[in-house]
C-alpha positions as CSV (number, residue, x, y, z in Angstrom):
1,E,269.7,-60.9,38.2
2,A,269.7,-57.1,38.7
3,L,266.0,-56.8,38.1
4,N,265.1,-59.6,40.6
5,K,267.4,-58.0,43.2
6,G,266.1,-54.6,42.3
7,L,262.5,-55.7,43.2
8,N,263.5,-56.1,46.8
9,S,266.3,-53.5,47.1
10,I,264.2,-51.1,49.2
11,R,262.2,-53.7,51.2
12,S,265.2,-55.8,52.1
13,N,266.9,-52.7,53.5
14,A,263.9,-51.4,55.4
15,G,266.1,-50.6,58.5
16,L,268.3,-48.4,56.5
17,V,265.5,-46.7,54.6
18,Q,263.5,-45.9,57.8
19,K,266.3,-45.0,60.2
20,V,269.4,-43.8,58.3
21,V,269.6,-40.7,56.1
22,F,271.5,-41.6,52.9
23,P,270.9,-41.5,49.2
24,L,268.5,-44.4,48.5
25,E,269.5,-44.3,44.9
26,I,272.6,-46.3,45.8
27,L,270.5,-49.4,46.7
28,P,269.3,-50.3,43.1
29,F,272.6,-49.0,41.7
30,T,274.7,-51.4,43.7
31,N,272.4,-54.3,42.5
32,A,273.0,-53.3,38.9
33,I,276.7,-52.8,39.3
34,G,277.1,-56.1,41.3
35,S,275.4,-58.1,38.5
36,M,277.7,-56.5,35.9
37,V,280.9,-57.3,37.9
38,D,279.8,-60.9,37.9
39,K,279.6,-60.8,34.1
40,V,283.3,-59.7,33.9
41,F,284.4,-63.1,35.2
42,G,282.1,-64.8,32.7
43,F,283.6,-62.7,29.9
44,G,287.1,-63.9,31.0
45,A,285.9,-67.5,30.9
46,L,284.4,-66.9,27.4
47,M,287.7,-65.5,26.1
48,V,289.6,-68.6,27.4
49,M,287.0,-70.9,25.8
50,L,287.2,-69.0,22.4
51,L,291.0,-69.4,22.4
52,L,290.8,-73.1,23.4
53,F,288.4,-73.8,20.6
54,G,290.7,-72.0,18.1
55,R,288.5,-69.0,17.5
56,T,290.1,-65.7,16.5
57,L,289.8,-62.8,18.8
58,H,288.8,-59.8,16.7
59,W,289.7,-56.1,17.1
60,T,286.0,-55.4,17.7
61,L,286.5,-56.7,21.3
62,L,287.9,-53.2,21.9
63,L,284.3,-51.9,21.4
64,L,282.8,-54.0,24.1
65,P,282.9,-51.3,26.8
66,V,280.5,-49.2,24.7
67,I,277.9,-52.1,24.7
68,V,278.6,-52.7,28.4
69,V,277.8,-49.1,29.2
70,L,274.7,-49.2,27.1
71,Q,273.6,-52.4,28.9
72,L,274.4,-50.8,32.3
73,V,272.2,-47.8,31.5
74,F,269.4,-50.1,30.4
75,I,269.7,-52.3,33.4
76,L,269.9,-49.3,35.8
77,A,266.7,-47.9,34.3
78,L,264.8,-51.2,34.8
79,T,266.3,-51.7,38.3
80,Y,265.1,-48.3,39.4
81,I,261.6,-49.0,38.1
82,M,261.6,-52.5,39.7
83,A,262.7,-51.0,43.0
84,V,259.7,-48.6,43.0
85,L,257.3,-51.4,42.0
86,G,258.7,-53.8,44.6
87,T,258.3,-51.2,47.3
88,F,254.7,-50.2,46.6
89,L,253.5,-53.6,45.2
90,P,255.4,-56.3,47.1
91,D,253.7,-59.1,45.3
92,V,254.7,-57.9,41.9
93,G,257.9,-60.0,42.2
94,E,255.8,-63.1,41.9
95,V,254.6,-61.9,38.5
96,M,257.8,-60.4,37.3
97,R,260.1,-63.4,37.9
98,P,258.3,-65.6,35.4
99,V,258.1,-62.6,33.0
100,I,261.9,-62.0,33.3
101,R,262.5,-65.7,32.8
102,G,260.2,-65.8,29.8
103,M,262.2,-63.0,28.2
104,F,265.1,-65.4,28.1
105,F,263.2,-67.6,25.7
106,V,262.0,-64.9,23.4
107,T,265.5,-63.4,23.1
108,P,267.9,-64.9,20.6
109,I,270.2,-66.4,23.1
110,L,269.6,-70.1,22.6
111,W,268.6,-69.8,19.0
112,P,270.2,-67.8,16.2
113,P,268.1,-64.9,14.9
114,E,268.2,-66.3,11.4
115,R,266.0,-69.3,12.5
116,L,263.1,-67.0,13.4
117,P,260.4,-67.2,10.8
118,E,259.6,-63.9,9.0
119,S,256.1,-63.8,10.5
120,L,257.7,-63.7,14.0
121,R,260.6,-61.3,13.2
122,W,258.8,-58.6,15.2
123,I,259.8,-60.4,18.4
124,E,263.4,-59.6,17.8
125,D,262.7,-56.2,16.4
126,Y,260.9,-55.0,19.5
127,N,262.9,-56.8,22.1
128,P,265.7,-54.6,23.6
129,L,267.5,-57.6,25.0
130,A,267.8,-59.0,21.4
131,Y,269.8,-55.9,20.5
132,L,272.3,-56.6,23.3
133,V,272.6,-60.3,22.5
134,N,273.1,-59.5,18.8
135,A,275.6,-56.7,19.6
136,Y,277.7,-59.0,21.8
137,R,277.5,-61.8,19.2
138,S,278.6,-59.4,16.4
139,L,281.5,-58.0,18.4
140,I,282.8,-61.2,20.0
141,L,282.0,-64.0,17.6
142,D,281.7,-62.4,14.2
143,G,284.1,-59.6,14.5
144,T,281.6,-57.1,13.0
145,M,280.1,-53.9,14.2
146,P,276.5,-53.9,15.4
147,G,274.1,-52.0,13.2
148,G,274.5,-48.2,13.6
149,L,270.8,-47.4,13.5
150,A,269.9,-50.2,15.9
151,T,272.6,-48.9,18.3
152,L,271.2,-45.4,18.1
153,Y,267.7,-46.6,18.8
154,F,268.8,-48.7,21.7
155,T,270.9,-45.8,23.1
156,L,268.0,-43.4,22.9
157,F,265.6,-45.9,24.3
158,S,267.9,-46.8,27.2
159,V,268.6,-43.2,28.1
160,A,264.9,-42.2,28.0
161,L,264.0,-45.2,30.1
162,F,266.8,-44.4,32.6
163,L,265.6,-40.8,32.9
164,A,262.0,-41.9,33.4
165,G,262.9,-44.7,35.9
166,F,265.3,-42.5,37.9
167,A,262.8,-39.6,38.0
168,L,260.1,-42.0,39.2
169,F,262.4,-43.3,41.9
170,V,263.4,-39.9,43.1
171,R,259.8,-38.6,43.0
172,L,258.5,-41.5,45.1
173,R,261.5,-41.9,47.4
174,P,259.9,-39.9,50.2
175,K,257.1,-42.4,50.4
176,F,259.2,-45.5,50.6
177,A,259.5,-45.6,54.4
178,D,255.7,-45.4,54.7
179,H,255.2,-48.5,52.6
180,L,257.7,-50.8,54.4
């Protein structure tokens, strides 16, 4: 959701970008935060459903904010990159929407990771969204901690991607008004 909105965050606010002086970094940021706020309500519904189905709420739920912050950093990074792409290449949205939707099917959301054949295990290993899904699954459903090394890799990857995406956004920001 944040990525799709991020693609159009600059173009859809062309009047603000061209006529008002304010930090443009806020536009993709609000898209990412808005999509995360929506997930809070979904999380509440999930907790109610777990209790209704007799599942135990584990102490590991207290660690959810850590994973949420990591997810936010990752989403912010991609949203800043998408905002730049959407500004300079307006038709990239037509390509990215199916790619984003396709990522849903190669991420262990609808299928458990154990069902993946060994020959295709690399799909999960190199998919950053798989880490997030597995981390949430571990904390909420299993009551276990996500892997420490996987968490470290995802954290480093997300921070590096955020720094690169934000730097790209800031560097190209002066040219946004010319491309609207």
